Tab-separated table of C-alpha atoms in Angstrom:
chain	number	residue	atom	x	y	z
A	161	UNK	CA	47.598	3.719	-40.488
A	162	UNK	CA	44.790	5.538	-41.274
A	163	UNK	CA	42.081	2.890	-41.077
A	164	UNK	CA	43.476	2.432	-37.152
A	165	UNK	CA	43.429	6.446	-36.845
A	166	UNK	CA	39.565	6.119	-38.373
A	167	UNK	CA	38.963	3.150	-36.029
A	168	UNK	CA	40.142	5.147	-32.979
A	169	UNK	CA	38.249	8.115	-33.998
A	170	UNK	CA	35.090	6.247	-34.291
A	171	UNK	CA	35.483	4.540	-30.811
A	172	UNK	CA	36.222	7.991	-28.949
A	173	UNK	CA	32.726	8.847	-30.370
A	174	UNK	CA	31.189	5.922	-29.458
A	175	UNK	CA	32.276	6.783	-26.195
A	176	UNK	CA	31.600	9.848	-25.999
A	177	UNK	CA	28.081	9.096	-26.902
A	178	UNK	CA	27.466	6.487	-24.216
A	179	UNK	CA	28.637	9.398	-21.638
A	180	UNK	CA	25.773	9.686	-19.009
A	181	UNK	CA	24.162	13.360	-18.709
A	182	UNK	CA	25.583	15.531	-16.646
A	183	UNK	CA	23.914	15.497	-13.562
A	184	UNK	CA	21.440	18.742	-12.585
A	185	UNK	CA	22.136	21.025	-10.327
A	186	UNK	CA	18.450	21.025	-8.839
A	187	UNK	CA	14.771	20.655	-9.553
A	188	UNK	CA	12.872	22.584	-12.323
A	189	UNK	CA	9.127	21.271	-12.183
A	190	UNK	CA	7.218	23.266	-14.902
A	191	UNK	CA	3.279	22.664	-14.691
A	192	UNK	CA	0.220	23.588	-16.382
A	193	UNK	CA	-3.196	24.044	-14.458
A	194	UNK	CA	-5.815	24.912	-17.378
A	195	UNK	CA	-9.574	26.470	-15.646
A	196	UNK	CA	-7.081	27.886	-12.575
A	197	UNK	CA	-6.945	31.543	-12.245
A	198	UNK	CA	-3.565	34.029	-11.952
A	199	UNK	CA	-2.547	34.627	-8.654
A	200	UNK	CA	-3.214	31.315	-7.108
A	201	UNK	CA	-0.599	30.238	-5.035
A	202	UNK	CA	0.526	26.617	-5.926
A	203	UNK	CA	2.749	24.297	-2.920
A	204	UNK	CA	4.726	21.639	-2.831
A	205	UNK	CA	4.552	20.241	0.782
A	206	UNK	CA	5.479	16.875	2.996
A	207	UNK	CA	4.213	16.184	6.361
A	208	UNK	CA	6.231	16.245	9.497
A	209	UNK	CA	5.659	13.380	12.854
A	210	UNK	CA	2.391	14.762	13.806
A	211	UNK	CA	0.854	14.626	9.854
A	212	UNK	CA	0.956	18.674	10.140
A	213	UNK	CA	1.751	20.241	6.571
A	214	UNK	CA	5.433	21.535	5.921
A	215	UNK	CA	5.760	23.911	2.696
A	216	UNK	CA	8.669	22.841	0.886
A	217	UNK	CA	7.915	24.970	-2.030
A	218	UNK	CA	6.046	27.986	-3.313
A	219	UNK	CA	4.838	29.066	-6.734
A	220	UNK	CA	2.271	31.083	-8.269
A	221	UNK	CA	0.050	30.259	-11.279
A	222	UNK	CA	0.038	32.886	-14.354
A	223	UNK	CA	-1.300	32.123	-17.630
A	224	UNK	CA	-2.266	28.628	-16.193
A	225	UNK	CA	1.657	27.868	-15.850
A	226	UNK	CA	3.382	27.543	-12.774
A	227	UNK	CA	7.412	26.848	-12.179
A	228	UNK	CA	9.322	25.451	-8.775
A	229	UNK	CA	12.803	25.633	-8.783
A	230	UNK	CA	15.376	24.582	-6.364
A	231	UNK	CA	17.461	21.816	-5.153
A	232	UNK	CA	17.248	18.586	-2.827
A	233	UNK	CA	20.106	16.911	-1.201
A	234	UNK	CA	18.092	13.326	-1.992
A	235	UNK	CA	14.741	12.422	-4.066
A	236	UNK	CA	11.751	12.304	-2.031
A	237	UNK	CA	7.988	12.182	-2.133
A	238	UNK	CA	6.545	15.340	-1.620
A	239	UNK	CA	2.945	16.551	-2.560
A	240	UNK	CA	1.517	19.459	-5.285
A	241	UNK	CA	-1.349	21.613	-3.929
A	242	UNK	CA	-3.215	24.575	-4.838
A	243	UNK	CA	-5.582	26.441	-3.452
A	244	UNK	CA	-9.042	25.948	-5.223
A	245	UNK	CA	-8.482	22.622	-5.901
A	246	UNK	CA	-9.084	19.671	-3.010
A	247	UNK	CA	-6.476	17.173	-2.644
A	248	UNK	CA	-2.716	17.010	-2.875
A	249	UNK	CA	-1.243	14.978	-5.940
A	250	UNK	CA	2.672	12.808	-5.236
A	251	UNK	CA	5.215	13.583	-7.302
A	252	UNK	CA	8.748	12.331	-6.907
A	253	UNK	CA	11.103	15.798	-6.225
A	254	UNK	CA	14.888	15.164	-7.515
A	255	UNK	CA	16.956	17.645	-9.434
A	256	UNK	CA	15.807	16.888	-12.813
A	257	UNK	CA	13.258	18.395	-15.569
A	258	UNK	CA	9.614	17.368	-14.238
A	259	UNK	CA	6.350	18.351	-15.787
A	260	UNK	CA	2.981	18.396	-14.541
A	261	UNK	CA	-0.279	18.556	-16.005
A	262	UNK	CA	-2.920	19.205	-13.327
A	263	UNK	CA	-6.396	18.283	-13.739
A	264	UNK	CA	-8.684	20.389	-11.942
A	265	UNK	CA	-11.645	18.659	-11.652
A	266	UNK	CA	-9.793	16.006	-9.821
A	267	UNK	CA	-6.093	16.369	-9.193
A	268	UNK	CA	-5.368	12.906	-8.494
A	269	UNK	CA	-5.937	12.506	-12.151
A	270	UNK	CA	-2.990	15.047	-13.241
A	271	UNK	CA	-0.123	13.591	-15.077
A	272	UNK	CA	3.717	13.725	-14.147
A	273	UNK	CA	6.585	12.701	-16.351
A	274	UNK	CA	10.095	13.732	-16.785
A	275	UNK	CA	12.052	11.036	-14.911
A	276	UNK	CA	11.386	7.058	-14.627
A	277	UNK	CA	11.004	7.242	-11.125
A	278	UNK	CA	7.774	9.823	-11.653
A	279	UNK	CA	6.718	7.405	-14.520
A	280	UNK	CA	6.792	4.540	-12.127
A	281	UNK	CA	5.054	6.233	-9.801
A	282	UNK	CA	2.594	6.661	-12.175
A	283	UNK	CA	2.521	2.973	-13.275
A	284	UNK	CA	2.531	1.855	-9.869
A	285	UNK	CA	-0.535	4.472	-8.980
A	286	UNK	CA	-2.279	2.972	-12.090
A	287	UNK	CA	-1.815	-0.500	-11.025
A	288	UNK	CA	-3.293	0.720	-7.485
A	289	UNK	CA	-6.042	2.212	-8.726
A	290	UNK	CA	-6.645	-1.183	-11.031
A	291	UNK	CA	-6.557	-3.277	-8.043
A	292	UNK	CA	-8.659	-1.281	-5.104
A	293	UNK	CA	-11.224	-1.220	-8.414
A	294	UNK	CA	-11.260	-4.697	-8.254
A	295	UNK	CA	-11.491	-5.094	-4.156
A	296	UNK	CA	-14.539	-2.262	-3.719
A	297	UNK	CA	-16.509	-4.089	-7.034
A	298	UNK	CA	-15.773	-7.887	-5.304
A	299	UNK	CA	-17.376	-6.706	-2.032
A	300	UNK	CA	-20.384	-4.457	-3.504
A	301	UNK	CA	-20.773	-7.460	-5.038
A	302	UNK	CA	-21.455	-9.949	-2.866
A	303	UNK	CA	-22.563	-7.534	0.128
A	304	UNK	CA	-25.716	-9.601	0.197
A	305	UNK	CA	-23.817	-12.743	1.037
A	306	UNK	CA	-21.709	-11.519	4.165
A	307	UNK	CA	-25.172	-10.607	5.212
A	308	UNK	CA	-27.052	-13.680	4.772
A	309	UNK	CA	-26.604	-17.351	6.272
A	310	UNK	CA	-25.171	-19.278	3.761
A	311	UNK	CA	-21.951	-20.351	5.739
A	312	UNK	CA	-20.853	-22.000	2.262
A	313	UNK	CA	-21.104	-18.644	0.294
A	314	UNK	CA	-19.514	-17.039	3.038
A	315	UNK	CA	-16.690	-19.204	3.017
A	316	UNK	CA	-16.089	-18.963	-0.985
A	317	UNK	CA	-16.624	-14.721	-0.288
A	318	UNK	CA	-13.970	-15.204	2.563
A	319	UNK	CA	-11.504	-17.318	-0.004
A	320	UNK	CA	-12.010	-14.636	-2.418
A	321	UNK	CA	-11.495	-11.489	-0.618
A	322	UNK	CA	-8.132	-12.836	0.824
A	323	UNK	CA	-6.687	-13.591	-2.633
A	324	UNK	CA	-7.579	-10.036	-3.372
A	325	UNK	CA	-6.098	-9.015	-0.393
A	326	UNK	CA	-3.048	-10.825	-0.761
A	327	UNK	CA	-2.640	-9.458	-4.417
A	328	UNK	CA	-2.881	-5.807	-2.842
A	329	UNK	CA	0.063	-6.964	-0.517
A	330	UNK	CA	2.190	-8.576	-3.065
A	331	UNK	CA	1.663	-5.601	-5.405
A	332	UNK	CA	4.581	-3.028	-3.995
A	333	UNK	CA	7.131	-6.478	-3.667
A	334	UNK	CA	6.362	-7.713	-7.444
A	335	UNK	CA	6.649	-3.989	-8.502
A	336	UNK	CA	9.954	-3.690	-6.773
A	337	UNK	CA	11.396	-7.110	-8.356
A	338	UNK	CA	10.176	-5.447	-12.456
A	339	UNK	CA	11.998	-2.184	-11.135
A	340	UNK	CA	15.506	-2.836	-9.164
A	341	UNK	CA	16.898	0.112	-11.219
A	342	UNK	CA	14.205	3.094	-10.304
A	343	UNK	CA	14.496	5.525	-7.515
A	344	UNK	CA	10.713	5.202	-7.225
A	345	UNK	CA	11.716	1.349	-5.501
A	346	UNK	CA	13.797	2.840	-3.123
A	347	UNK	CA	10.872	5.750	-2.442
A	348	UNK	CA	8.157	2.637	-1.995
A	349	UNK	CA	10.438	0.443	0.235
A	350	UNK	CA	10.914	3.820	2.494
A	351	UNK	CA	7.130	4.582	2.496
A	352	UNK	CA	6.229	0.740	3.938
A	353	UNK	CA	8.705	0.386	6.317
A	354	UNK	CA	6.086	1.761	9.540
A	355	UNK	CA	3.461	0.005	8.051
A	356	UNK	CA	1.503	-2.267	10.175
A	357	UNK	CA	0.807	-4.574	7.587
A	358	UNK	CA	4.624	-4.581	6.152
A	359	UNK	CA	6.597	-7.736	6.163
A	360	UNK	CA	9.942	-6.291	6.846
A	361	UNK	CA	12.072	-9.048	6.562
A	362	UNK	CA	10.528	-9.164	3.220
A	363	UNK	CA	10.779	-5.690	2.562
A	364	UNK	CA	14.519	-5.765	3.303
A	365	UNK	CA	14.663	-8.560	1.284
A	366	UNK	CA	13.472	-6.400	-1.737
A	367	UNK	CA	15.505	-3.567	-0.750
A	368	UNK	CA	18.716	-5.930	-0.977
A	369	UNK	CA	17.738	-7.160	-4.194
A	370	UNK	CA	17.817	-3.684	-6.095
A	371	UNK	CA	20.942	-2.615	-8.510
A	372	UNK	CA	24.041	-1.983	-6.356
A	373	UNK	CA	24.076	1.667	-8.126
A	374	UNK	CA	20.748	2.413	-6.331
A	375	UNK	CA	21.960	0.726	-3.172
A	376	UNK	CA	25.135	2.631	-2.972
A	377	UNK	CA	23.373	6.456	-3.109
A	378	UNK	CA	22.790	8.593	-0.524
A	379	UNK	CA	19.304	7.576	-0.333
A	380	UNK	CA	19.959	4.554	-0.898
A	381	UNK	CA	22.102	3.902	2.176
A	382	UNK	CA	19.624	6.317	4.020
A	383	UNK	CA	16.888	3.878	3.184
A	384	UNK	CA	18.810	0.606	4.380
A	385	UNK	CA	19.499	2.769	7.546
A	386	UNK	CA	16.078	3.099	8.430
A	387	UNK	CA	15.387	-0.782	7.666
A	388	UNK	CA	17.805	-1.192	10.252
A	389	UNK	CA	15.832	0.973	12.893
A	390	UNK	CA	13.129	-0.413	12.525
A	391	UNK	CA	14.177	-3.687	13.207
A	392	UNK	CA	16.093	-2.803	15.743
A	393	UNK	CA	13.284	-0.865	17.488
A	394	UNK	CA	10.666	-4.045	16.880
A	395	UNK	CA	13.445	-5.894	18.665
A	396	UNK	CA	13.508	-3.877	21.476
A	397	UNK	CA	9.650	-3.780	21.740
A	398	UNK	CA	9.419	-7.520	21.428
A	399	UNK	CA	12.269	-7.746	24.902
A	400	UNK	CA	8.863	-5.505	26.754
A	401	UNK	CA	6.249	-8.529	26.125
A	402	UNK	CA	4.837	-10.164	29.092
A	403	UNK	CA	7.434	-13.146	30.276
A	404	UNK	CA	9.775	-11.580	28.695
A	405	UNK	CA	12.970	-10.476	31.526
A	406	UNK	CA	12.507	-6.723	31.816
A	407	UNK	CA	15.439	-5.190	30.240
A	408	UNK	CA	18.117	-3.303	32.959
A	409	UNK	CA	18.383	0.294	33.383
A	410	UNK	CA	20.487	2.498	35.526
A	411	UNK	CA	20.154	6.219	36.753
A	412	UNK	CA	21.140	8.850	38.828
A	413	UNK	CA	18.628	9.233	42.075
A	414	UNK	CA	18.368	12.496	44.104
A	415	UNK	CA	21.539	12.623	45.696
A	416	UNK	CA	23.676	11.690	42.051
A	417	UNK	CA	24.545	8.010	43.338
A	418	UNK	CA	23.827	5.376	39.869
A	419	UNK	CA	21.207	2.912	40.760
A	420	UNK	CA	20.252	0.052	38.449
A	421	UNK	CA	16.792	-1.853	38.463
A	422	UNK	CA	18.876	-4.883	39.181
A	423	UNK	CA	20.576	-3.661	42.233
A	424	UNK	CA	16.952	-3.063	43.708
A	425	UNK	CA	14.756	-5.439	42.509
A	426	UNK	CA	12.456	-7.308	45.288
A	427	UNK	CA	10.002	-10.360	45.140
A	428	UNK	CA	7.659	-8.069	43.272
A	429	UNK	CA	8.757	-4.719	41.257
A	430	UNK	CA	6.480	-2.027	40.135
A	431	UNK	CA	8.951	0.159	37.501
A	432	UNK	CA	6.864	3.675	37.359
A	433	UNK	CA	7.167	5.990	34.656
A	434	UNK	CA	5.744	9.538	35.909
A	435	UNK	CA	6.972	13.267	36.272
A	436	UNK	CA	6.198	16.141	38.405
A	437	UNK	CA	4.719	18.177	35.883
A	438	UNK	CA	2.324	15.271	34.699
A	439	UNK	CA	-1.283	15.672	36.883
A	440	UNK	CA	-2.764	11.913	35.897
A	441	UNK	CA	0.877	11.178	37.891
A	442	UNK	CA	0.066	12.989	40.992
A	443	UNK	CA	-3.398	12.226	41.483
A	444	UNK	CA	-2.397	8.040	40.811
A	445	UNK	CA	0.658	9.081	43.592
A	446	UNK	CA	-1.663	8.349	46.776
A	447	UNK	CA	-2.541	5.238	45.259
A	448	UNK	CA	1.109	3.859	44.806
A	449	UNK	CA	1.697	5.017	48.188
A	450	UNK	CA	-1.028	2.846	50.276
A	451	UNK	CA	-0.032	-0.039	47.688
A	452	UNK	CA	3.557	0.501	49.139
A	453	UNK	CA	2.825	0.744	52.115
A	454	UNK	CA	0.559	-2.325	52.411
A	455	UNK	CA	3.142	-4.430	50.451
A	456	UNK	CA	6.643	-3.206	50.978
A	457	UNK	CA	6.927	-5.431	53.908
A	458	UNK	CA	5.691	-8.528	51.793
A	459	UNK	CA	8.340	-7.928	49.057
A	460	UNK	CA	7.618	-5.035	47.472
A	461	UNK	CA	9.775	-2.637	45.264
A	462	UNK	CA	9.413	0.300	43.450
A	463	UNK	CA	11.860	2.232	41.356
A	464	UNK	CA	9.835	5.745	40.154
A	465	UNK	CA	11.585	6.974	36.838
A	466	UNK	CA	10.954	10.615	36.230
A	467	UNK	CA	10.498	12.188	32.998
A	468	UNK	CA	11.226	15.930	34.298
A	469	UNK	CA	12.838	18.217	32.390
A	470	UNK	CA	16.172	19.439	32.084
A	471	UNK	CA	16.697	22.061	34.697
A	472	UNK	CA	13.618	20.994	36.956
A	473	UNK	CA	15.612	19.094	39.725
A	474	UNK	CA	14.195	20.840	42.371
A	475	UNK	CA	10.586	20.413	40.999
A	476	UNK	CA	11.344	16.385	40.964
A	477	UNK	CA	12.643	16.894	44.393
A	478	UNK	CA	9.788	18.741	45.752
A	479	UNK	CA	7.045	16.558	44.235
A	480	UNK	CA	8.638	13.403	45.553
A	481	UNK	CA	8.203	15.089	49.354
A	482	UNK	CA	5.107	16.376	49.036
A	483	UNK	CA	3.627	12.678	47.859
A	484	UNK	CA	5.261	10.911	50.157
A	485	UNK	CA	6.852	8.519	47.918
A	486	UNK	CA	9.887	6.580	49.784
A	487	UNK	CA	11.270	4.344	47.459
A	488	UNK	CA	13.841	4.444	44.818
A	489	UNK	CA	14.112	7.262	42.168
A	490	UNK	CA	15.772	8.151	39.303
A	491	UNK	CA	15.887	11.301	36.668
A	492	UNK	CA	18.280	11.817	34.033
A	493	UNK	CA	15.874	15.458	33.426
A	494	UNK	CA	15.588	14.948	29.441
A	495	UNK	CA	11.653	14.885	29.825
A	496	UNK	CA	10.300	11.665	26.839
A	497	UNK	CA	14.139	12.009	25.712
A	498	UNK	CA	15.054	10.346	28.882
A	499	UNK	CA	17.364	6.545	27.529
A	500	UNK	CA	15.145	4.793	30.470
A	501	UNK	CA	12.296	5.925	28.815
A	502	UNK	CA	13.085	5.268	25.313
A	503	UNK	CA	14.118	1.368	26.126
A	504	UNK	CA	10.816	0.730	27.431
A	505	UNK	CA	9.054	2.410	24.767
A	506	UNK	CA	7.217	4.917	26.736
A	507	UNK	CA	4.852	7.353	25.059
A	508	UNK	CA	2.699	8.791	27.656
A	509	UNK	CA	2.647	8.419	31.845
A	510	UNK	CA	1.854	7.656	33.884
A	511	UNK	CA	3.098	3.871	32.872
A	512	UNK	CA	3.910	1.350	34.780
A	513	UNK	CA	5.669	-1.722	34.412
A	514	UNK	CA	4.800	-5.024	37.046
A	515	UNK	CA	7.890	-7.789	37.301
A	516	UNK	CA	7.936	-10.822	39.437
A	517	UNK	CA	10.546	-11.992	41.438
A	518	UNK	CA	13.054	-13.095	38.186
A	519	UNK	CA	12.835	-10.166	37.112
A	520	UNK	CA	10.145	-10.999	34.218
A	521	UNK	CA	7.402	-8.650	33.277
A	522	UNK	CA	3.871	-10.212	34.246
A	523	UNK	CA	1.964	-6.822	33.552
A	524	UNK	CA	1.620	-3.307	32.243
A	525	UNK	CA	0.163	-0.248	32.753
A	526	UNK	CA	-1.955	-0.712	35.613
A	527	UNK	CA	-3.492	1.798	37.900
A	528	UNK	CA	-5.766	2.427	40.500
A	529	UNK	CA	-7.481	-0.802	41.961
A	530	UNK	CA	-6.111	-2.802	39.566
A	531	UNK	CA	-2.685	-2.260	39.825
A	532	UNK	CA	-3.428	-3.298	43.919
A	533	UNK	CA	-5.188	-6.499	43.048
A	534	UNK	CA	-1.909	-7.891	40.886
A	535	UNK	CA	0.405	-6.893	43.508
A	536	UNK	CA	-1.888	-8.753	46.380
A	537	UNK	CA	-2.425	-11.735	43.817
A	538	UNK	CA	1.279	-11.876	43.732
A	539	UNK	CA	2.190	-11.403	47.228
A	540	UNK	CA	-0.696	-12.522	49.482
């Protein structure tokens, strides 16, 4: 009886040893900053849409130390500054014990540890560094040989350079595969995913392929979520390319009666994106107006979609009077928030879209004299 009471003992400590930490309640990052003076303010800080700074953090240094503390609802990139020293050094944020030593002479050289996804980061930077090394020595190289005539050298420099490029490509999917268990995978996969150069199929492919742990957090699902955006918004984009059959819309025009693009298309349909407030639109109006005028009668159809904003009815109302424009219209007053808007992708006006008579788009964005020579080559 006893040797199953000491068996059952030991077990229950086993256990109890194999018992994960308990999880912190937020972030303690405790750094050292030798040759940097009391008093200087030290930042942790992340960039918003436009690439303008947002502080996230605040400390001061004393003694050469400085200490954030606080909480985040999911780990994310953010960046260490302080003033004095150029540059801005990553650091994975997640409630945990992180340390940094900063080097002042060049920060991109400080040192984080405390949690594997800061000491992948760190691997990852290393292997970085390793390969642009390579890239920048490869082309000082042979700089003489892009220069000169020798179309064989040039071709061998051209077979080179692409393998190197390819590595540099590869490098954040091999990465990924060594490291299905780190947050720092999850914080890479988020940081291609509006790259031009990204593969996303392939980059959801690696996201997939991590542990189901790191799949099932908060980030984790927040991550697949914008995977899913993004391919849903290259989707949309790729329905906009020429021959493709402009995608429908409907709206409310100036007396609140729904119109839809199909209910008004004609042999020829210019969609235009403009607003009253927008002075590119108002000076292009007399333009649209003699191309209407000439062509209406051939065929022609426009449907104007307004980007005024909420409140600003009578504005719309006014500016469609005073420019003479008698065709269709439609506002839903939500400015670039407008849903019309959005499904064609529009980022500035005026824009136009051209469609034939099936409905397919055969142009973009014309204006001026150009936008009256495609609607005479299509109706004359």
């Amino acid at each position: 009886m006893k040797k199953i009471v000491t068996i059952l003992m030991i077990a229950v400590v086993a256990v109890a040893c194999k018992q994960p930490e308990p999880k912190k309640n937020g972030y303690v990052i405790s750094g050292t900053a030798k040759g940097v003076y009391d008093g200087v303010r030290a930042y942790l800080k992340t960039s918003d849409e436009r690439g303008r700074d947002v502080y996230q953090d605040t400390a001061i240094v004393f003694n050469e130390k400085f200490t954030f503390k606080g909480t985040i609802d999911v780990p994310e990139m953010w960046y260490l500054a302080i003033n004095s020293v150029p540059g801005k050094f990553p650091i994975i944020v997640e409630n945990d014990n992180i340390t940094i030593e900063v080097n002042k002479s060049n920060i991109y050289d400080s040192k984080v540890s405390g949690t594997k996804a800061n000491d992948a980061l760190a691997e990852y930077d290393k292997l970085t560094a390793k390969l642009t090394e390579k890239r920048n020595a490869f082309n000082s190289k042979n700089r003489d040989i892009v220069r000169s005539d020798d179309s064989d050298a040039k071709a061998k420099f051209s077979a080179e350079s692409e393998k190197i490029n390819k590595e540099m490509l590869d490098l954040p999917y091999n990465f990924i595969n060594t490291h299905k268990d780190n947050y720092f995978s999850l914080t890479l996969i988020e940081s291609l995913i509006d790259s031009k150069v990204t593969d996303l199929n392939r980059l959801e492919s690696s996201y997939k392929s991590l542990d189901s742990d790191l799949l099932s957090t908060n980030y984790g699902k927040m991550v697949g979520g914008k995977i899913a955006m993004k391919k849903q918004e290259i989707e949309r984009k790729g329905n906009l390319d020429i021959g493709k059959v402009a995608p429908d819309f409907s709206g409310p025009n100036p007396d609140g009666k729904t119109i839809s693009l199909n209910d008004i298309k004609g042999k020829v349909t210019i969609i235009d994106f403009w607003a009253s407030w927008c002075r590119p639109c108002r000076m292009e109006n007399p333009n649209v107006v003699k191309v209407y005028n000439k062509y209406h009668d051939k065929g022609l159809e426009i449907v104007s979609v307004s980007l005024d904003k909420p409140g600003q009815k009578d504005k719309w109302l006014k500016a469609i009077d005073d420019d003479h424009l008698t065709w269709n219209h439609i506002s839903n007053l939500n400015y670039f928030n407008d849903p019309i808007a959005k499904l064609y992708d529009i980022k500035s006006i005026p824009s136009t879209y051209i469609l034939d008579a099936d409905g397919k788009i055969v142009a973009k964005s014309l204006r001026g004299q150009m936008l009256e020579d495609k609607i005479a080559e299509m109706l004359n």
